[in-house]
Coordinates of C-alpha atoms in Angstrom, one line a residue:
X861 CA 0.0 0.0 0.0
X862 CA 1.6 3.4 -1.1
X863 CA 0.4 6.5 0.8
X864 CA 0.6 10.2 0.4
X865 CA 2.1 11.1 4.2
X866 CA 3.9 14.0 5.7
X867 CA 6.4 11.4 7.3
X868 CA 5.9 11.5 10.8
X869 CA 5.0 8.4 13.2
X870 CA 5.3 5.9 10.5
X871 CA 5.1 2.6 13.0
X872 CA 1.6 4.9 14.5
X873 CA 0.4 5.3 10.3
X874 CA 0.8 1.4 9.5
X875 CA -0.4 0.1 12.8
X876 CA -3.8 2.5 12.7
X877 CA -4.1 1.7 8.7
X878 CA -4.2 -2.1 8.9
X879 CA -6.3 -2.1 11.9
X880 CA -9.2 0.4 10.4
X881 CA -9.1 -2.0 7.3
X882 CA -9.8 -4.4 10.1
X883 CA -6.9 -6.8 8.6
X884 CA -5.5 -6.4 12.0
X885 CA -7.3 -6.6 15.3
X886 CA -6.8 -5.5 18.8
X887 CA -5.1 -8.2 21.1
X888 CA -3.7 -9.6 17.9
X889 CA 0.2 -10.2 18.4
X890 CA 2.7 -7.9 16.1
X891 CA 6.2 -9.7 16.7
X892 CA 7.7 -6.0 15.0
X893 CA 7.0 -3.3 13.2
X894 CA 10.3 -2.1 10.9
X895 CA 10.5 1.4 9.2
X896 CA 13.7 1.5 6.6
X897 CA 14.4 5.6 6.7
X898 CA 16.0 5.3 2.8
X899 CA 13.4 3.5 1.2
X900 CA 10.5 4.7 3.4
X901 CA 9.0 1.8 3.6
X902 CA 7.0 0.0 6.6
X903 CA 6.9 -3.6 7.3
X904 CA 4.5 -4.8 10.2
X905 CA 5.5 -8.6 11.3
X906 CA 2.8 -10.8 12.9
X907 CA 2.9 -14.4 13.4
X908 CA -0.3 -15.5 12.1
X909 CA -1.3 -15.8 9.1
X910 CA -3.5 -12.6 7.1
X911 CA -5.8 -12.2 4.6
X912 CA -4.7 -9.4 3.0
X913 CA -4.3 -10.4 -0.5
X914 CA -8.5 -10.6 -0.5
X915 CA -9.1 -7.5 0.9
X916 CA -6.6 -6.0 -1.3
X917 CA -9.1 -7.6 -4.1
X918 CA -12.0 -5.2 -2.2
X919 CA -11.0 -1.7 -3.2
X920 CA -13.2 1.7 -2.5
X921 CA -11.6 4.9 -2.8
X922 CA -13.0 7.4 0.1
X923 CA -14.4 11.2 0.0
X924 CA -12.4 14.1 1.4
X925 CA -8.8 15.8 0.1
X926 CA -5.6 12.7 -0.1
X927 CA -8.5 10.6 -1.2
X928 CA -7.7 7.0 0.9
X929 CA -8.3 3.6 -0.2
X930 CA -10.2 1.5 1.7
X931 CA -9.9 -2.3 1.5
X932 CA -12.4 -4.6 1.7
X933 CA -15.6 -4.1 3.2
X934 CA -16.1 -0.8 5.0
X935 CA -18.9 -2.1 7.3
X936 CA -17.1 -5.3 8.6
X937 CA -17.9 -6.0 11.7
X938 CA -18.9 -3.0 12.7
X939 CA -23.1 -4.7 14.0
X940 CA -20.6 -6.5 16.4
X941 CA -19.3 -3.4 18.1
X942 CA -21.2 -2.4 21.5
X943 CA -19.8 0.8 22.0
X944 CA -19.4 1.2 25.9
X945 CA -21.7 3.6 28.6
X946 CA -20.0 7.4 28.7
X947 CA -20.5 11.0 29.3
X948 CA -19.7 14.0 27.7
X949 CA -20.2 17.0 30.0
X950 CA -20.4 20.3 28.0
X951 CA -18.0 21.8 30.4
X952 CA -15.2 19.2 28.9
X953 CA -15.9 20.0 25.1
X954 CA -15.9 23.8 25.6
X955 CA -12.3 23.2 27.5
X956 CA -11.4 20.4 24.4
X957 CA -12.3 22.8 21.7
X958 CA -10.3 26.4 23.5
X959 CA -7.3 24.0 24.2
X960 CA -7.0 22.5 20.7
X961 CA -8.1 25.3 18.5
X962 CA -4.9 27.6 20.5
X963 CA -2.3 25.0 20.4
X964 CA 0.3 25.8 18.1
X965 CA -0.2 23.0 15.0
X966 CA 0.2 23.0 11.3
X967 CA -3.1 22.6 11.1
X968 CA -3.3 26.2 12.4
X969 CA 0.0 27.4 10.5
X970 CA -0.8 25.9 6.8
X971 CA -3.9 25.1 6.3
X972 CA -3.6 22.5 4.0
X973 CA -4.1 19.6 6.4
X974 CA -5.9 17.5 9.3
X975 CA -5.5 17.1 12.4
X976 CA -7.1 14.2 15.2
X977 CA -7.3 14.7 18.7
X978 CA -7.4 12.4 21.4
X979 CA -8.4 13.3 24.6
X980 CA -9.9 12.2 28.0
X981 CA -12.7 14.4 29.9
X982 CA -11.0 17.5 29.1
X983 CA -7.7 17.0 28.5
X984 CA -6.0 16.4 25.2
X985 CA -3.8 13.6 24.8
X986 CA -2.3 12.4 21.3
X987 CA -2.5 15.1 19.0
X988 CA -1.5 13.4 14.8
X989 CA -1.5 15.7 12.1
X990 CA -1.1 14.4 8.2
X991 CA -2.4 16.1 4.7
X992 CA -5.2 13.6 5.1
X993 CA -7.7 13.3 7.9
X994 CA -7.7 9.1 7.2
X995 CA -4.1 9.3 8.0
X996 CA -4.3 11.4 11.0
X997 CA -7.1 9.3 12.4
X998 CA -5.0 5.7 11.5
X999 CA -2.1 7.2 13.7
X1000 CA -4.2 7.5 16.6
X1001 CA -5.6 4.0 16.0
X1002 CA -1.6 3.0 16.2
X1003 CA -0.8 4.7 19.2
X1004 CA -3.8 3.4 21.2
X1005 CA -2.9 -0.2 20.0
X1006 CA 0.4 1.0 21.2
X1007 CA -0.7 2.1 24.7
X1008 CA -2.7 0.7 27.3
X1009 CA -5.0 3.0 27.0
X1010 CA -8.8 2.2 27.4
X1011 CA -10.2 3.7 24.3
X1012 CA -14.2 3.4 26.1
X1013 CA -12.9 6.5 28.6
X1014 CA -11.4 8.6 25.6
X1015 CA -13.3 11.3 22.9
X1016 CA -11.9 12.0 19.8
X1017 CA -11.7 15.0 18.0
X1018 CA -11.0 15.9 14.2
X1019 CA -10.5 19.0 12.2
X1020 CA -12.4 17.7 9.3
X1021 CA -15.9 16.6 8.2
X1022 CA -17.8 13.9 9.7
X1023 CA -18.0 11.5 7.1
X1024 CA -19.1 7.5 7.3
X1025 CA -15.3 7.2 7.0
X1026 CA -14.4 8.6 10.1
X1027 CA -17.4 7.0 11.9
X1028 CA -16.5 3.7 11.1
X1029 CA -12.9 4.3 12.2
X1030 CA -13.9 5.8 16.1
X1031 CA -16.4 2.8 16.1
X1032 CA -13.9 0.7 15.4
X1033 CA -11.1 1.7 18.0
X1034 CA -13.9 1.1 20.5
X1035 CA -14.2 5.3 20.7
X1036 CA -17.9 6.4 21.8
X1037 CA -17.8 10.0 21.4
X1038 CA -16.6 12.2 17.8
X1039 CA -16.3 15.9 17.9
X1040 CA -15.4 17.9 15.1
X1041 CA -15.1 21.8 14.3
X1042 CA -16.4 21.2 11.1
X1043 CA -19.8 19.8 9.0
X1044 CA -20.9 16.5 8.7
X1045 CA -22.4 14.0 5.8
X1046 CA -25.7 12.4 6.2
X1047 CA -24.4 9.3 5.8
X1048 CA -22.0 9.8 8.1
X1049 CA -24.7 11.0 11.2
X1050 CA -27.1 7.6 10.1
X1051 CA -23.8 5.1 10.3
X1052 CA -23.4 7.1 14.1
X1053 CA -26.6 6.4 15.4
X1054 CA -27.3 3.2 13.9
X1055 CA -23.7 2.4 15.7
X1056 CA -24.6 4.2 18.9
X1057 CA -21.8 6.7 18.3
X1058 CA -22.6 9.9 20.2
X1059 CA -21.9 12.5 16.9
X1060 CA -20.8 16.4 18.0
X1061 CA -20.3 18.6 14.7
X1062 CA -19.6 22.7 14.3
X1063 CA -18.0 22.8 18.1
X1064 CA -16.6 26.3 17.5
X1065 CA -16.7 28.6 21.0
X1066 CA -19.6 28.3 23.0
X1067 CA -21.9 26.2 19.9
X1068 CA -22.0 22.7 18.7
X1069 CA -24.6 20.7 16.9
X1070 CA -25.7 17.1 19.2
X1071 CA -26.2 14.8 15.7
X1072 CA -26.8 11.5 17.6
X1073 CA -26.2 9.6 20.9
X1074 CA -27.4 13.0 23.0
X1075 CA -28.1 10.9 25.7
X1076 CA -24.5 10.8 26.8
X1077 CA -24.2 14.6 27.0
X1078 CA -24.2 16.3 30.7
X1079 CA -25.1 20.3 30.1
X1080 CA -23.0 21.2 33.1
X1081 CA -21.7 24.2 31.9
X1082 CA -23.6 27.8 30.8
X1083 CA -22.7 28.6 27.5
X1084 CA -23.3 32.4 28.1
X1085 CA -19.8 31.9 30.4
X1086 CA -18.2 30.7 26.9
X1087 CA -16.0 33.0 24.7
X1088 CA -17.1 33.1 21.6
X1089 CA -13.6 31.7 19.4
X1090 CA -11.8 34.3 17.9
X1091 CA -10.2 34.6 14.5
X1092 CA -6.6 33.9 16.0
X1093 CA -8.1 30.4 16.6
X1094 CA -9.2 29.5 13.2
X1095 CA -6.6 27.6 10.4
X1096 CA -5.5 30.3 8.2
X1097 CA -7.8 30.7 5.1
X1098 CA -10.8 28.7 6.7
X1099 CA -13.9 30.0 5.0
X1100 CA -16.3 27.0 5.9
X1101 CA -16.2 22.7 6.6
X1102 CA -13.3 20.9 5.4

């Protein structure tokens, strides 16, 4: 698999890729995962066998800018998923969004790319950047199967839209909460509830949009005792969704 990347976390990128094309699972073994620097190529080493070459057979290219490839089928498995009991308090996500949308990213600098977020109760943890938001969100996937890390206590946040890519991904890493800044797809808001996925689009300031799974949000907070987000805090040349 060839991919358009801006070179960071490569171990994170092959890890998150193979597991949100579900030909890797959590709790399966990965004896190593080598990264040759000259060649730039990644080579993940587990001892069972794969099925890879059919999936590779399965091919659908995705929405959104660095187009990704998604191998085989994009629902698998994804009726099995319970996603686990949580909370969002509104407290938390106007904390998450001022923390993420002022720390010093390229996301903020250039424009021209994505960034994932993810964070527990208020704090953000991992932030991964790429040119593509299906990169950004297959290095977190590597760093939680990295980490012991409980993935039912954690919210993730993206810069971009809220398409059914990006919902199948979070259901997949076992995620039950997906903030972004930006819009959202209808198929993308039907895959979330149908998956039980609680959906937050257009968190900008003291406003968001509850798409699905509202029952898990806690209005602890008063929005009128929320800044509104200033212009300093939006990615230079951002005119509307991503």
């Amino acid at each position: 698999v060839t991919m358009m990347t801006i070179g960071d976390h490569p171990d994170y990128l092959a890890l998150g890729y193979l597991l949100n094309q579900n030909m890797l699972k959590r709790g399966d073994l990965v004896e190593a995962v080598d990264y040759d620097e000259e060649l730039e190529v990644v080579v993940v080493r587990t001892p069972e066998r794969t099925d890879f070459e059919q999936k590779l057979k399965k091919k659908t290219l995705t929405s959104g800018c660095a187009q990704g490839t998604a191998f085989g089928d994009l629902m698998e498995a994804i009726d099995e998923i319970e996603l686990p009991e949580a909370e969002l308090r509104t407290s938390w996500l106007y904390a998450l969004t001022r923390k993420i949308n002022t720390t010093p990213s390229l996301y903020l600098e250039a424009g021209a790319i994505h960034g994932c977020v993810l964070c527990e109760r208020d704090k953000p943890l991992v932030y991964m950047e790429d040119v593509g938001r299906h990169n950004a969100v297959d290095k977190v996937a590597g760093w939680l199967f990295r980490h012991d890390v409980d993935p039912g206590r954690m919210i993730f946040y993206t810069t971009g839209r809220l398409t059914s890519e990006m919902v199948i991904k979070t259901v997949r890493m076992g995620i039950p909460i997906l903030v972004s800044r930006s819009g959202f797809t209808e198929w993308g808001v039907e895959l979330a509830r149908k998956a039980g996925l609680t959906l937050i689009g257009r968190a900008r300031g003291k406003r968001f949009i509850a798409l699905s799974g509202e029952d898990r949000i806690v209005f602890d907070q008063d929005p009128e005792t929320v800044e509104e987000e200033g212009g300093k805090h939006r990615r230079k040349g951002a005119g509307g969704d991503d």
